[in-house]
Amino acid sequence: MSISDKDSTDKDITDQNSTDSDTLININHLSSAYGDRQVLNDINLSVEQGEILVIMGGSGSGKSTLLRNMLGLMQPSSGEILFEGKNICHVNKSEMLKLRRKMGVAFQGGALLSSLSVGDNIKLPLRQHTDLDENTINIMARLKLELMSLANFEDLMPSELSGGMLKRAGLARAVIMDPKILFFDEPSAGLDPVTSVELDQLILQLRTAMNMTIVVVTHELESAFTIADRIAVLFDGELVTTGTVDEIKNCTDERVINLINRTPREMKIDADKYLSRLTKGAS
Amino acid sequence: MSFDCSEHLHYKVLHLTGEVDLSNSSKVRQCLLDILNKGKSVIVDFSELIYIDSSGMATLVEGLNIAKKGGLTLTIAGANGAPMQVLELTRLNQVFTIVDAVSDIGE
């Protein structure tokens, strides 16, 4: 017996649109705004196959907005984002769904559904997006729970988990379909130092064993320096620089130096506007 | 991905080639279960396997469980590269019997 798999799959469809390079995501001249408020300004950035790219910056630098744009959850005001050569800003709903199946997202707080057990939360994407047998789904979920050191937590409810466990359960759900690319929003936030280090190691293992491309958004320097192949530094919606850990550590840009040295930002104000805000409505 | 079956001694050998993932692991599962349901022990040949995802691994775990319950064996042969790393990451290298090559398995 010999069986060859020649079905037309999602993979075939997008592979036809792939560029021939190792670039998975290309962001070109991306600007993004909330109403009149410009949050990202002319960002150019790429994500290479198999790399761990850390997007680093302080609060309000535009990290999360960039992530939302990369996931297609937000339309940019200008520019484009190419995923395997396909512009995600101009794909229809069904094409976007196919692309999203290649993306795993681990949100900051885990984002588990509170009405479902941990196990059912993790199995949800498989039940929704595949026709796999329930036995296979159960084993896949348990493999991921084992990987996240949550072997005995399948039947618990999310409310019964600690912050670190919620984060690992969220990660288990994010990788349940073995995505091509994993987006991880603030993996270390709110975790104790030991759990944080364990999570960093897990991210490195996922990349190696599952050949996963990983984009991590964080403001945690130690974590970024541990896991990153490349770091992109954002400041006030602008991409200041990208480089390897050593390049970032040796960067001479004052904004990067301040970020690394944890120097508080100097608040530069427009005196007239400031006075106007303070005296608004006064006679 | 493609797969085919051959015989080695009293074993059925399931040769996996290319990539086993969500799009095709159900076919591998069906083939594996068919062999085990016929009472045959299986050698799964990984030597030409480039990638296997967790749906593929779950299929093999299910197969191993069925084999053990039926007094049969499921052995992995020729695992290397990324598939071996997945086995190690999931610690399934401690669960499956893994040999270097199909020819290493005797009576």
Coordinates of C-alpha atoms in Angstrom, one line a residue:
Chain A
M1 CA 0.0 0.0 0.0
S2 CA 1.2 3.5 -0.8
I3 CA -0.6 6.7 -0.1
S4 CA 0.5 10.1 -1.2
D5 CA -0.9 13.2 0.2
K6 CA -1.7 15.5 -2.7
D7 CA -4.7 17.3 -1.2
S8 CA -5.0 21.0 -1.8
T9 CA -4.4 22.3 1.7
D10 CA -4.1 25.7 3.2
K11 CA -0.4 25.3 3.0
D12 CA -0.5 24.8 -0.8
I13 CA -2.6 27.9 -1.2
T14 CA -0.3 30.2 0.7
D15 CA 2.9 28.6 -0.5
Q16 CA 2.0 29.8 -4.0
N17 CA 2.2 33.3 -2.6
S18 CA 5.3 32.8 -0.6
T19 CA 8.5 34.7 -1.3
D20 CA 11.5 32.6 -2.0
S21 CA 13.4 34.0 1.0
D22 CA 13.4 33.0 4.6
T23 CA 11.3 35.9 5.5
L24 CA 8.0 35.0 7.1
I25 CA 6.6 38.5 7.8
N26 CA 7.5 41.7 6.0
I27 CA 6.2 45.0 7.5
N28 CA 6.6 47.9 5.1
H29 CA 6.0 51.5 6.0
L30 CA 3.4 50.6 8.6
S31 CA 1.6 53.4 10.3
S32 CA -1.3 52.9 12.7
A33 CA -3.6 55.1 14.7
Y34 CA -6.5 55.1 17.2
G35 CA -8.7 57.8 15.8
D36 CA -6.6 60.9 15.5
R37 CA -3.9 59.6 17.8
Q38 CA -0.9 58.2 15.8
V39 CA 0.6 55.2 17.6
L40 CA 2.9 53.7 15.0
N41 CA 4.8 55.7 12.5
D42 CA 6.4 54.2 9.3
I43 CA 7.6 50.9 10.7
N44 CA 9.7 48.7 8.6
L45 CA 10.5 45.3 10.1
S46 CA 10.8 41.6 9.0
V47 CA 10.4 38.4 10.9
E48 CA 12.6 35.5 9.6
Q49 CA 11.7 31.9 9.6
G50 CA 12.8 30.1 12.8
E51 CA 14.0 33.2 14.6
I52 CA 12.9 34.6 17.9
L53 CA 12.2 38.3 17.4
V54 CA 11.7 40.3 20.6
I55 CA 9.8 43.6 20.2
M56 CA 10.9 45.7 23.1
G57 CA 9.9 49.1 24.4
G58 CA 8.5 51.0 27.3
S59 CA 4.8 51.4 28.1
G60 CA 3.0 53.3 25.3
S61 CA 5.8 52.7 22.8
G62 CA 3.4 50.9 20.4
K63 CA 4.4 47.3 21.0
S64 CA 0.9 45.9 21.5
T65 CA -0.4 48.0 18.6
L66 CA 2.2 46.5 16.4
L67 CA 1.3 43.0 17.6
R68 CA -2.4 43.7 16.9
N69 CA -1.5 44.8 13.4
M70 CA 0.6 41.7 12.8
L71 CA -2.3 39.5 13.8
G72 CA -4.6 41.3 11.5
L73 CA -6.8 42.4 14.4
M74 CA -6.3 46.1 13.5
Q75 CA -6.1 47.8 10.1
P76 CA -3.1 50.1 9.6
S77 CA -3.7 53.6 8.5
S78 CA -1.0 53.1 5.8
G79 CA 1.6 50.5 4.8
E80 CA 1.4 46.8 4.5
I81 CA 2.1 43.6 6.3
L82 CA 3.0 40.6 4.2
F83 CA 2.7 37.1 5.8
E84 CA 4.3 34.5 3.5
G85 CA 4.1 37.1 0.8
K86 CA 0.3 37.7 1.3
N87 CA -0.8 41.2 2.3
I88 CA -2.9 40.5 5.4
C89 CA -4.4 44.0 5.2
H90 CA -6.2 43.1 2.0
V91 CA -7.3 39.5 2.5
N92 CA -10.9 38.5 2.9
K93 CA -12.2 36.8 6.0
S94 CA -11.8 33.3 4.9
E95 CA -8.2 33.9 3.7
M96 CA -7.5 35.6 7.1
L97 CA -8.9 32.6 8.9
K98 CA -6.5 30.3 6.9
L99 CA -3.6 32.5 7.8
R100 CA -4.6 32.7 11.5
R101 CA -4.4 28.9 11.7
K102 CA -0.7 29.3 11.2
M103 CA -0.5 31.8 14.0
G104 CA -0.6 31.0 17.7
V105 CA -1.2 33.8 20.2
A106 CA -0.5 33.7 23.9
F107 CA -2.1 36.7 25.5
Q108 CA -0.8 38.4 28.6
G109 CA -3.3 37.0 31.1
G110 CA -3.7 33.7 29.3
A111 CA -7.2 34.7 28.0
L112 CA -8.8 31.4 28.9
L113 CA -12.5 31.1 28.8
S114 CA -13.6 31.0 32.5
S115 CA -16.6 28.7 31.8
L116 CA -14.4 25.9 30.4
S117 CA -11.9 23.7 32.1
V118 CA -8.2 24.1 31.3
G119 CA -8.3 21.0 29.1
D120 CA -11.4 22.1 27.2
N121 CA -9.8 25.6 26.7
I122 CA -6.7 24.0 25.2
K123 CA -8.8 21.6 22.9
L124 CA -11.0 24.4 21.7
P125 CA -9.0 25.4 18.6
L126 CA -8.7 21.8 17.5
R127 CA -12.4 21.2 17.9
Q128 CA -13.2 24.4 16.0
H129 CA -10.7 24.2 13.2
T130 CA -10.0 20.5 12.6
D131 CA -11.9 17.2 12.1
L132 CA -9.4 15.2 14.1
D133 CA -10.7 12.3 16.1
E134 CA -11.5 13.1 19.8
N135 CA -8.9 10.6 20.9
T136 CA -6.2 12.4 19.0
I137 CA -7.4 15.8 20.3
N138 CA -7.2 14.5 23.9
I139 CA -3.7 13.2 23.5
M140 CA -2.5 16.3 21.8
A141 CA -3.9 18.5 24.6
R142 CA -2.3 16.3 27.2
L143 CA 1.1 16.4 25.4
K144 CA 0.9 20.2 25.5
L145 CA -0.1 20.2 29.2
E146 CA 2.8 17.9 30.0
L147 CA 5.1 20.2 28.1
M148 CA 3.9 23.1 30.1
S149 CA 4.2 21.2 33.4
L150 CA 0.4 21.2 33.8
A151 CA -0.1 17.5 33.6
N152 CA -2.6 17.3 36.5
F153 CA -4.5 20.5 35.8
E154 CA -6.6 19.4 32.8
D155 CA -9.9 19.2 34.7
L156 CA -9.4 22.4 36.8
M157 CA -11.1 25.7 36.0
P158 CA -9.0 28.7 35.1
S159 CA -10.0 30.4 38.3
E160 CA -8.2 27.7 40.2
L161 CA -4.8 28.4 38.6
S162 CA -2.1 30.8 39.6
G163 CA -0.9 33.6 37.3
G164 CA 2.1 31.6 36.1
M165 CA -0.1 28.5 35.4
L166 CA -2.6 30.6 33.5
K167 CA 0.2 31.9 31.4
R168 CA 1.4 28.4 30.7
A169 CA -2.1 27.2 30.0
G170 CA -2.5 30.1 27.5
L171 CA 0.7 29.1 25.9
A172 CA -0.5 25.5 25.6
R173 CA -3.6 26.7 23.8
A174 CA -1.5 28.9 21.6
V175 CA 0.7 26.1 20.4
I176 CA -2.0 23.3 20.3
M177 CA -2.1 23.4 16.5
D178 CA 1.7 23.6 16.1
P179 CA 1.5 27.0 14.5
K180 CA 4.2 28.2 12.2
I181 CA 4.5 31.4 14.2
L182 CA 3.9 32.1 17.9
F183 CA 3.1 35.6 19.1
F184 CA 3.6 36.0 22.9
D185 CA 2.5 39.1 24.6
E186 CA 4.5 39.9 27.7
P187 CA 5.4 36.3 28.8
S188 CA 7.2 37.4 32.0
A189 CA 4.8 40.1 33.2
G190 CA 3.6 39.4 36.7
L191 CA 5.7 36.2 37.1
D192 CA 8.2 35.4 39.9
P193 CA 11.8 35.3 38.6
V194 CA 12.0 31.5 38.7
T195 CA 8.8 31.0 36.7
S196 CA 9.9 33.7 34.3
V197 CA 13.2 31.9 33.6
E198 CA 11.4 28.6 33.1
L199 CA 9.1 30.2 30.6
D200 CA 12.1 31.6 28.7
Q201 CA 13.6 28.1 28.5
L202 CA 10.3 26.8 27.2
I203 CA 10.2 29.4 24.5
L204 CA 13.7 28.4 23.4
Q205 CA 12.7 24.7 23.4
L206 CA 9.6 25.3 21.3
R207 CA 11.7 27.1 18.7
T208 CA 14.3 24.3 18.5
A209 CA 12.0 21.2 18.6
M210 CA 9.1 22.5 16.7
N211 CA 11.0 24.8 14.3
M212 CA 8.6 27.6 15.4
T213 CA 9.1 31.2 14.6
I214 CA 8.4 33.3 17.7
V215 CA 7.6 37.0 18.2
V216 CA 7.7 38.1 21.8
V217 CA 6.5 41.5 22.9
T218 CA 8.1 42.5 26.2
H219 CA 9.5 45.2 28.3
E220 CA 11.5 42.7 30.4
L221 CA 15.2 43.2 29.5
E222 CA 16.6 40.0 31.0
S223 CA 14.0 37.9 29.3
A224 CA 14.6 39.6 26.0
F225 CA 18.4 39.2 26.2
T226 CA 18.0 35.5 27.1
I227 CA 15.7 34.4 24.3
A228 CA 16.1 36.9 21.4
D229 CA 17.9 36.2 18.1
R230 CA 17.1 39.8 17.2
I231 CA 15.5 42.7 19.1
A232 CA 13.4 45.5 17.7
V233 CA 13.3 48.6 19.9
L234 CA 10.2 50.8 19.7
F235 CA 10.0 54.3 21.2
D236 CA 7.0 56.5 20.8
G237 CA 5.7 54.6 17.9
E238 CA 8.9 54.6 16.0
L239 CA 11.3 51.7 15.3
V240 CA 14.5 53.0 16.8
T241 CA 16.7 50.0 15.8
T242 CA 16.9 46.3 15.3
G243 CA 19.8 44.1 16.0
T244 CA 21.2 41.1 17.9
V245 CA 21.4 41.2 21.6
D246 CA 25.1 42.4 21.5
E247 CA 24.2 45.1 18.9
I248 CA 21.4 46.3 21.1
K249 CA 23.6 46.3 24.2
N250 CA 26.2 48.3 22.3
C251 CA 23.7 50.7 20.6
T252 CA 24.6 54.3 21.0
D253 CA 21.1 55.7 20.5
E254 CA 20.2 57.5 23.7
R255 CA 16.6 56.1 23.7
V256 CA 18.0 52.5 23.7
I257 CA 20.6 53.3 26.3
N258 CA 17.9 54.8 28.5
L259 CA 15.7 51.7 28.1
I260 CA 18.6 49.4 28.9
N261 CA 19.6 51.5 31.9
R262 CA 16.0 51.9 33.0
T263 CA 16.4 55.7 33.0
P264 CA 13.0 57.4 33.6
R265 CA 11.8 59.3 30.6
E266 CA 12.2 63.1 30.7
M267 CA 8.7 64.5 30.2
K268 CA 9.0 67.2 27.5
I269 CA 5.9 69.4 27.5
D270 CA 4.5 72.1 25.3
A271 CA 4.1 74.8 27.9
D272 CA 1.2 76.5 26.3
K273 CA -0.8 73.3 25.7
Y274 CA 0.0 72.2 29.3
L275 CA -1.3 75.5 30.7
S276 CA -4.3 75.3 28.4
R277 CA -5.2 71.8 29.7
L278 CA -4.8 72.8 33.3
T279 CA -7.0 75.9 32.9
K280 CA -9.6 74.4 30.6
G281 CA -13.0 75.9 31.3
A282 CA -11.6 78.5 33.7
S283 CA -12.8 82.1 33.2
Chain B
M1 CA 3.6 13.5 2.9
S2 CA 3.4 9.9 1.7
F3 CA 3.4 6.6 3.5
D4 CA 3.5 3.0 2.5
C5 CA 3.6 -0.4 4.2
S6 CA 6.0 -3.3 3.9
E7 CA 6.8 -6.4 5.9
H8 CA 9.8 -7.1 8.1
L9 CA 9.7 -10.5 9.7
H10 CA 6.3 -10.7 11.4
Y11 CA 6.1 -6.9 11.7
K12 CA 4.2 -4.5 9.4
V13 CA 6.5 -1.5 8.6
L14 CA 4.8 1.8 8.2
H15 CA 7.2 4.1 6.3
L16 CA 6.5 7.8 6.7
T17 CA 8.0 10.2 4.2
G18 CA 8.0 14.0 4.3
E19 CA 5.9 15.9 6.8
V20 CA 3.1 14.6 9.0
D21 CA 0.8 17.3 10.2
L22 CA -2.8 18.3 10.8
S23 CA -3.6 18.0 7.2
N24 CA -2.7 14.4 6.8
S25 CA -2.3 12.7 10.3
S26 CA -5.8 11.3 10.1
K27 CA -4.8 9.1 7.1
V28 CA -1.7 7.9 9.1
R29 CA -4.0 7.2 12.1
Q30 CA -6.4 5.1 9.9
C31 CA -3.6 3.1 8.4
L32 CA -2.0 2.5 11.8
L33 CA -5.3 1.4 13.5
D34 CA -6.1 -0.9 10.5
I35 CA -2.7 -2.7 11.0
L36 CA -3.1 -3.0 14.8
N37 CA -6.7 -4.1 14.5
K38 CA -5.5 -7.0 12.3
G39 CA -3.3 -8.1 15.2
K40 CA 0.0 -7.1 13.7
S41 CA 2.9 -5.4 15.6
V42 CA 4.2 -2.3 13.8
I43 CA 7.5 -0.6 13.1
V44 CA 7.1 3.0 12.2
D45 CA 10.0 4.0 10.0
F46 CA 11.0 7.6 10.6
S47 CA 14.1 7.5 8.4
E48 CA 12.6 9.7 5.7
L49 CA 10.4 11.7 7.9
I50 CA 11.3 15.4 7.9
Y51 CA 8.7 16.8 10.3
I52 CA 6.0 15.4 12.6
D53 CA 3.6 17.6 14.5
S54 CA 1.7 16.8 17.7
S55 CA -1.3 15.4 15.8
G56 CA 1.1 12.9 14.3
M57 CA 2.7 12.2 17.7
A58 CA -0.8 11.8 19.3
T59 CA -1.6 9.3 16.6
L60 CA 1.5 7.2 17.5
V61 CA 0.7 7.5 21.2
E62 CA -2.8 6.2 20.6
G63 CA -1.4 3.4 18.5
L64 CA 1.1 2.4 21.2
N65 CA -1.7 2.3 23.7
I66 CA -3.8 0.0 21.5
A67 CA -0.8 -2.1 20.7
K68 CA 0.1 -2.6 24.4
K69 CA -3.5 -3.5 25.3
G70 CA -3.5 -6.1 22.5
G71 CA -0.1 -7.6 23.4
L72 CA 1.5 -6.1 20.3
T73 CA 4.4 -3.7 19.9
L74 CA 4.9 -0.4 18.2
T75 CA 8.5 0.5 17.6
I76 CA 9.9 3.7 16.0
A77 CA 12.9 3.2 13.7
G78 CA 15.4 5.7 12.2
A79 CA 14.2 8.8 14.1
N80 CA 16.6 11.8 13.6
G81 CA 16.6 15.5 13.1
A82 CA 13.4 17.5 14.0
P83 CA 11.2 14.4 14.6
M84 CA 13.7 13.1 17.2
Q85 CA 13.8 16.6 18.8
V86 CA 10.0 16.5 19.1
L87 CA 10.2 13.0 20.7
E88 CA 12.7 14.4 23.2
L89 CA 10.8 17.6 23.9
T90 CA 7.7 15.7 24.7
R91 CA 9.7 13.0 26.5
L92 CA 8.1 10.4 24.3
N93 CA 11.6 9.1 23.6
Q94 CA 11.2 7.5 27.1
V95 CA 7.8 6.0 26.2
F96 CA 8.5 4.5 22.8
T97 CA 11.0 1.8 21.9
I98 CA 13.3 3.5 19.4
V99 CA 15.8 1.8 17.3
D100 CA 18.3 3.1 14.7
A101 CA 16.9 1.2 11.7
V102 CA 14.2 -1.3 10.8
S103 CA 16.9 -3.9 10.2
D104 CA 17.9 -3.7 13.9
I105 CA 14.7 -5.5 14.9
G106 CA 15.1 -9.2 15.0
E107 CA 12.7 -12.0 15.9

